């Protein structure tokens, strides 16, 4: 079904690279280093050059709005960010007064909304939450999580997915056909048998398959809409963090990772950004409507 080829897209060893986002109008990959509060980007024509911007607060998730703007999810709120001028405009505050909390995962949904998660900085059990921003309103969607991750959406099946990395579980929730808002209680979609590994960031392809970055397992797993394991792709980095489709025709799966100083094999590749070709059924993330 797949003939994947793994290679390095960007060889910087990031502390905690996350949230890859391909901007289809700019042919550019954006991502973040959470620990360094950095927004990074590299265009399809850039061989060595990486653009790096340091933020005043912890940046963890991204979406694209139009050719000139990104949406940034930070520890203080959502911002409209101008890519060229590096200026940003506050859209809405989120838990800005809680100094022991930060933003985590986030992704745009096909209805123009943006889902984001927050968590305790020490991953305190039960303190994680998921919100949805849609039409100038922020709604708390799910609570009582620990490390909420893996937000992605299947419009054709009216599904939303998310992970709680601490429980090694992927959940599914039904979505309203017209608005994309949740309309059911979540249920278990896939439970990992090895609870020492953590499902992290996920993305969906055109067929509704989930491409899951598995932290501490050094791989990306592909799960069908029926929760069947279709394939597992090994990567040199042990702590892979998130996935996103990109390239001119969404033919490449980009994978971020974190540096792991305890891992001795392929130590020089921990924290790099990888690309996987040969999947051929990817799709771009949709824009957020602000």
Tab-separated table of N, CA and C in Angstrom, residues 162-241:
chain	number	residue	atom	x	y	z
A	162	UNK	N	-8.388	12.915	18.903
A	162	UNK	CA	-7.380	13.492	19.780
A	162	UNK	C	-6.755	12.378	20.610
A	163	UNK	N	-5.596	12.646	21.162
A	163	UNK	CA	-4.895	11.688	22.018
A	163	UNK	C	-4.783	12.251	23.425
A	164	UNK	N	-4.656	11.374	24.374
A	164	UNK	CA	-4.113	11.726	25.671
A	164	UNK	C	-2.854	10.881	25.813
A	165	UNK	N	-1.713	11.526	25.628
A	165	UNK	CA	-0.463	10.776	25.570
A	165	UNK	C	-0.203	9.987	26.844
A	166	UNK	N	-0.642	10.504	27.994
A	166	UNK	CA	-0.374	9.825	29.254
A	166	UNK	C	-1.101	8.490	29.350
A	167	UNK	N	-2.262	8.382	28.717
A	167	UNK	CA	-3.029	7.139	28.757
A	167	UNK	C	-2.748	6.242	27.557
A	168	UNK	N	-1.852	6.687	26.651
A	168	UNK	CA	-1.500	5.913	25.449
A	168	UNK	C	-2.741	5.551	24.643
A	169	UNK	N	-3.634	6.522	24.475
A	169	UNK	CA	-4.927	6.244	23.846
A	169	UNK	C	-5.287	7.345	22.847
A	170	UNK	N	-5.919	6.931	21.735
A	170	UNK	CA	-6.489	7.855	20.758
A	170	UNK	C	-8.003	7.771	20.871
A	171	UNK	N	-8.648	8.937	20.928
A	171	UNK	CA	-10.107	9.011	21.071
A	171	UNK	C	-10.733	9.588	19.801
A	172	UNK	N	-12.019	9.309	19.610
A	172	UNK	CA	-12.777	9.845	18.483
A	172	UNK	C	-14.059	10.465	19.020
A	173	UNK	N	-14.489	11.534	18.350
A	173	UNK	CA	-15.706	12.245	18.750
A	173	UNK	C	-16.469	12.636	17.488
A	174	UNK	N	-17.792	12.570	17.536
A	174	UNK	CA	-18.624	12.930	16.383
A	174	UNK	C	-18.763	14.437	16.260
A	175	UNK	N	-18.834	14.929	15.007
A	175	UNK	CA	-18.908	16.357	14.730
A	175	UNK	C	-20.168	16.686	13.938
A	176	UNK	N	-20.699	17.879	14.181
A	176	UNK	CA	-21.882	18.353	13.483
A	176	UNK	C	-21.567	18.629	12.018
A	177	UNK	N	-22.423	18.170	11.131
A	177	UNK	CA	-22.180	18.288	9.694
A	177	UNK	C	-22.087	19.735	9.224
A	178	UNK	N	-22.867	20.631	9.822
A	178	UNK	CA	-22.927	22.018	9.359
A	178	UNK	C	-21.878	22.906	10.012
A	179	UNK	N	-21.584	22.681	11.280
A	179	UNK	CA	-20.708	23.601	12.011
A	179	UNK	C	-19.378	22.996	12.426
A	180	UNK	N	-19.286	21.671	12.463
A	180	UNK	CA	-18.064	21.035	12.926
A	180	UNK	C	-17.920	20.963	14.436
A	181	UNK	N	-18.923	21.395	15.170
A	181	UNK	CA	-18.824	21.338	16.629
A	181	UNK	C	-19.080	19.911	17.118
A	182	UNK	N	-18.491	19.528	18.243
A	182	UNK	CA	-18.691	18.165	18.751
A	182	UNK	C	-20.137	17.926	19.139
A	183	UNK	N	-20.627	16.713	18.834
A	183	UNK	CA	-22.026	16.403	19.125
A	183	UNK	C	-22.187	15.012	19.746
A	184	UNK	N	-21.127	14.521	20.351
A	184	UNK	CA	-21.212	13.247	21.075
A	184	UNK	C	-20.135	13.223	22.142
A	185	UNK	N	-20.230	12.269	23.022
A	185	UNK	CA	-19.160	12.049	23.968
A	185	UNK	C	-18.037	11.292	23.265
A	186	UNK	N	-16.785	11.522	23.648
A	186	UNK	CA	-15.682	10.794	23.003
A	186	UNK	C	-15.692	9.322	23.375
A	187	UNK	N	-15.146	8.504	22.486
A	187	UNK	CA	-14.980	7.082	22.748
A	187	UNK	C	-13.576	6.664	22.325
A	188	UNK	N	-13.132	5.520	22.798
A	188	UNK	CA	-11.788	5.038	22.470
A	188	UNK	C	-11.749	4.598	21.012
A	189	UNK	N	-10.778	5.113	20.268
A	189	UNK	CA	-10.557	4.704	18.884
A	189	UNK	C	-9.451	3.662	18.794
A	190	UNK	N	-8.335	3.916	19.497
A	190	UNK	CA	-7.203	2.982	19.456
A	190	UNK	C	-6.458	3.076	20.771
A	191	UNK	N	-6.292	1.925	21.412
A	191	UNK	CA	-5.543	1.852	22.660
A	191	UNK	C	-4.229	1.128	22.417
A	192	UNK	N	-3.112	1.810	22.689
A	192	UNK	CA	-1.806	1.194	22.522
A	192	UNK	C	-1.606	0.127	23.599
A	193	UNK	N	-1.102	-1.022	23.191
A	193	UNK	CA	-0.867	-2.106	24.140
A	193	UNK	C	0.334	-1.823	25.036
A	194	UNK	N	1.298	-1.058	24.509
A	194	UNK	CA	2.474	-0.678	25.286
A	194	UNK	C	2.245	0.710	25.866
A	195	UNK	N	1.926	0.788	27.128
A	195	UNK	CA	1.600	2.079	27.741
A	195	UNK	C	2.835	2.892	28.108
A	196	UNK	N	4.025	2.376	27.786
A	196	UNK	CA	5.250	3.150	27.997
A	196	UNK	C	5.541	4.093	26.838
A	197	UNK	N	4.806	3.969	25.744
A	197	UNK	CA	4.973	4.870	24.607
A	197	UNK	C	3.740	5.761	24.503
A	198	UNK	N	3.917	6.908	23.884
A	198	UNK	CA	2.862	7.917	23.882
A	198	UNK	C	2.492	8.331	22.466
A	199	UNK	N	1.215	8.217	22.066
A	199	UNK	CA	0.781	8.803	20.803
A	199	UNK	C	0.845	10.328	20.914
A	200	UNK	N	1.413	10.957	19.897
A	200	UNK	CA	1.588	12.412	19.938
A	200	UNK	C	0.772	13.049	18.813
A	201	UNK	N	1.387	13.867	17.977
A	201	UNK	CA	0.646	14.565	16.929
A	201	UNK	C	0.188	13.640	15.813
A	202	UNK	N	-0.996	13.926	15.254
A	202	UNK	CA	-1.582	13.112	14.180
A	202	UNK	C	-2.030	14.005	13.026
A	203	UNK	N	-2.132	13.400	11.849
A	203	UNK	CA	-2.737	14.069	10.697
A	203	UNK	C	-3.476	13.014	9.884
A	204	UNK	N	-4.496	13.441	9.146
A	204	UNK	CA	-5.287	12.538	8.318
A	204	UNK	C	-4.939	12.703	6.848
A	205	UNK	N	-4.988	11.600	6.089
A	205	UNK	CA	-4.824	11.702	4.642
A	205	UNK	C	-6.197	11.691	3.959
A	206	UNK	N	-6.213	11.669	2.635
A	206	UNK	CA	-7.462	11.743	1.878
A	206	UNK	C	-8.360	10.530	2.114
A	207	UNK	N	-7.764	9.419	2.509
A	207	UNK	CA	-8.528	8.191	2.729
A	207	UNK	C	-9.063	8.068	4.153
A	208	UNK	N	-8.747	9.049	4.988
A	208	UNK	CA	-9.175	8.998	6.378
A	208	UNK	C	-8.243	8.225	7.282
A	209	UNK	N	-7.044	7.886	6.795
A	209	UNK	CA	-6.053	7.203	7.624
A	209	UNK	C	-5.355	8.198	8.539
A	210	UNK	N	-5.087	7.783	9.756
A	210	UNK	CA	-4.357	8.610	10.722
A	210	UNK	C	-2.872	8.274	10.661
A	211	UNK	N	-2.056	9.317	10.546
A	211	UNK	CA	-0.605	9.164	10.593
A	211	UNK	C	-0.145	9.734	11.928
A	212	UNK	N	0.215	8.832	12.840
A	212	UNK	CA	0.448	9.172	14.242
A	212	UNK	C	1.937	9.140	14.563
A	213	UNK	N	2.467	10.244	15.075
A	213	UNK	CA	3.832	10.254	15.591
A	213	UNK	C	3.813	9.628	16.982
A	214	UNK	N	4.666	8.622	17.212
A	214	UNK	CA	4.652	7.905	18.485
A	214	UNK	C	5.921	8.243	19.265
A	215	UNK	N	5.748	9.043	20.294
A	215	UNK	CA	6.834	9.492	21.168
A	215	UNK	C	7.450	8.292	21.905
A	216	UNK	N	8.773	8.261	21.927
A	216	UNK	CA	9.551	7.207	22.589
A	216	UNK	C	9.554	5.880	21.842
A	217	UNK	N	8.912	5.839	20.673
A	217	UNK	CA	8.917	4.606	19.892
A	217	UNK	C	9.660	4.801	18.567
A	218	UNK	N	10.003	6.058	18.247
A	218	UNK	CA	10.793	6.329	17.054
A	218	UNK	C	10.125	5.941	15.762
A	219	UNK	N	8.820	6.193	15.665
A	219	UNK	CA	8.125	5.772	14.443
A	219	UNK	C	6.886	6.619	14.203
A	220	UNK	N	6.357	6.478	12.978
A	220	UNK	CA	5.032	6.971	12.616
A	220	UNK	C	4.187	5.757	12.282
A	221	UNK	N	3.016	5.670	12.885
A	221	UNK	CA	2.091	4.573	12.618
A	221	UNK	C	0.919	5.084	11.802
A	222	UNK	N	0.461	4.277	10.857
A	222	UNK	CA	-0.710	4.613	10.056
A	222	UNK	C	-1.861	3.707	10.446
A	223	UNK	N	-2.967	4.321	10.890
A	223	UNK	CA	-4.163	3.592	11.300
A	223	UNK	C	-5.303	3.889	10.329
A	224	UNK	N	-6.026	2.877	9.927
A	224	UNK	CA	-7.171	3.055	9.042
A	224	UNK	C	-8.335	3.680	9.805
A	225	UNK	N	-9.393	4.126	9.107
A	225	UNK	CA	-10.584	4.633	9.807
A	225	UNK	C	-11.255	3.588	10.676
A	226	UNK	N	-10.924	2.313	10.457
A	226	UNK	CA	-11.471	1.227	11.281
A	226	UNK	C	-10.509	0.837	12.406
A	227	UNK	N	-9.479	1.677	12.620
A	227	UNK	CA	-8.491	1.474	13.690
A	227	UNK	C	-7.609	0.254	13.448
A	228	UNK	N	-7.393	-0.098	12.197
A	228	UNK	CA	-6.487	-1.175	11.846
A	228	UNK	C	-5.099	-0.594	11.580
A	229	UNK	N	-4.068	-1.238	12.082
A	229	UNK	CA	-2.704	-0.792	11.831
A	229	UNK	C	-2.305	-1.181	10.413
A	230	UNK	N	-2.056	-0.177	9.563
A	230	UNK	CA	-1.720	-0.423	8.170
A	230	UNK	C	-0.216	-0.521	7.939
A	231	UNK	N	0.531	0.337	8.609
A	231	UNK	CA	1.976	0.298	8.445
A	231	UNK	C	2.639	1.055	9.588
A	232	UNK	N	3.909	0.759	9.828
A	232	UNK	CA	4.737	1.464	10.795
A	232	UNK	C	6.031	1.866	10.106
A	233	UNK	N	6.381	3.136	10.182
A	233	UNK	CA	7.582	3.660	9.532
A	233	UNK	C	8.561	4.104	10.606
A	234	UNK	N	9.719	3.489	10.647
A	234	UNK	CA	10.745	3.833	11.628
A	234	UNK	C	11.494	5.091	11.204
A	235	UNK	N	11.869	5.896	12.209
A	235	UNK	CA	12.670	7.090	11.992
A	235	UNK	C	13.904	7.046	12.886
A	236	UNK	N	14.948	7.821	12.547
A	236	UNK	CA	16.163	7.808	13.372
A	236	UNK	C	15.974	8.412	14.756
A	237	UNK	N	15.019	9.318	14.924
A	237	UNK	CA	14.778	9.973	16.210
A	237	UNK	C	13.786	9.164	17.037
A	238	UNK	N	14.043	9.034	18.323
A	238	UNK	CA	13.137	8.267	19.185
A	238	UNK	C	11.900	9.065	19.586
A	239	UNK	N	12.079	10.366	19.820
A	239	UNK	CA	10.981	11.189	20.319
A	239	UNK	C	10.372	11.986	19.163
A	240	UNK	N	9.646	11.279	18.286
A	240	UNK	CA	8.936	11.972	17.208
A	240	UNK	C	7.683	12.604	17.798
A	241	UNK	N	7.307	13.774	17.283
A	241	UNK	CA	6.304	14.585	17.974
A	241	UNK	C	5.035	14.872	17.177
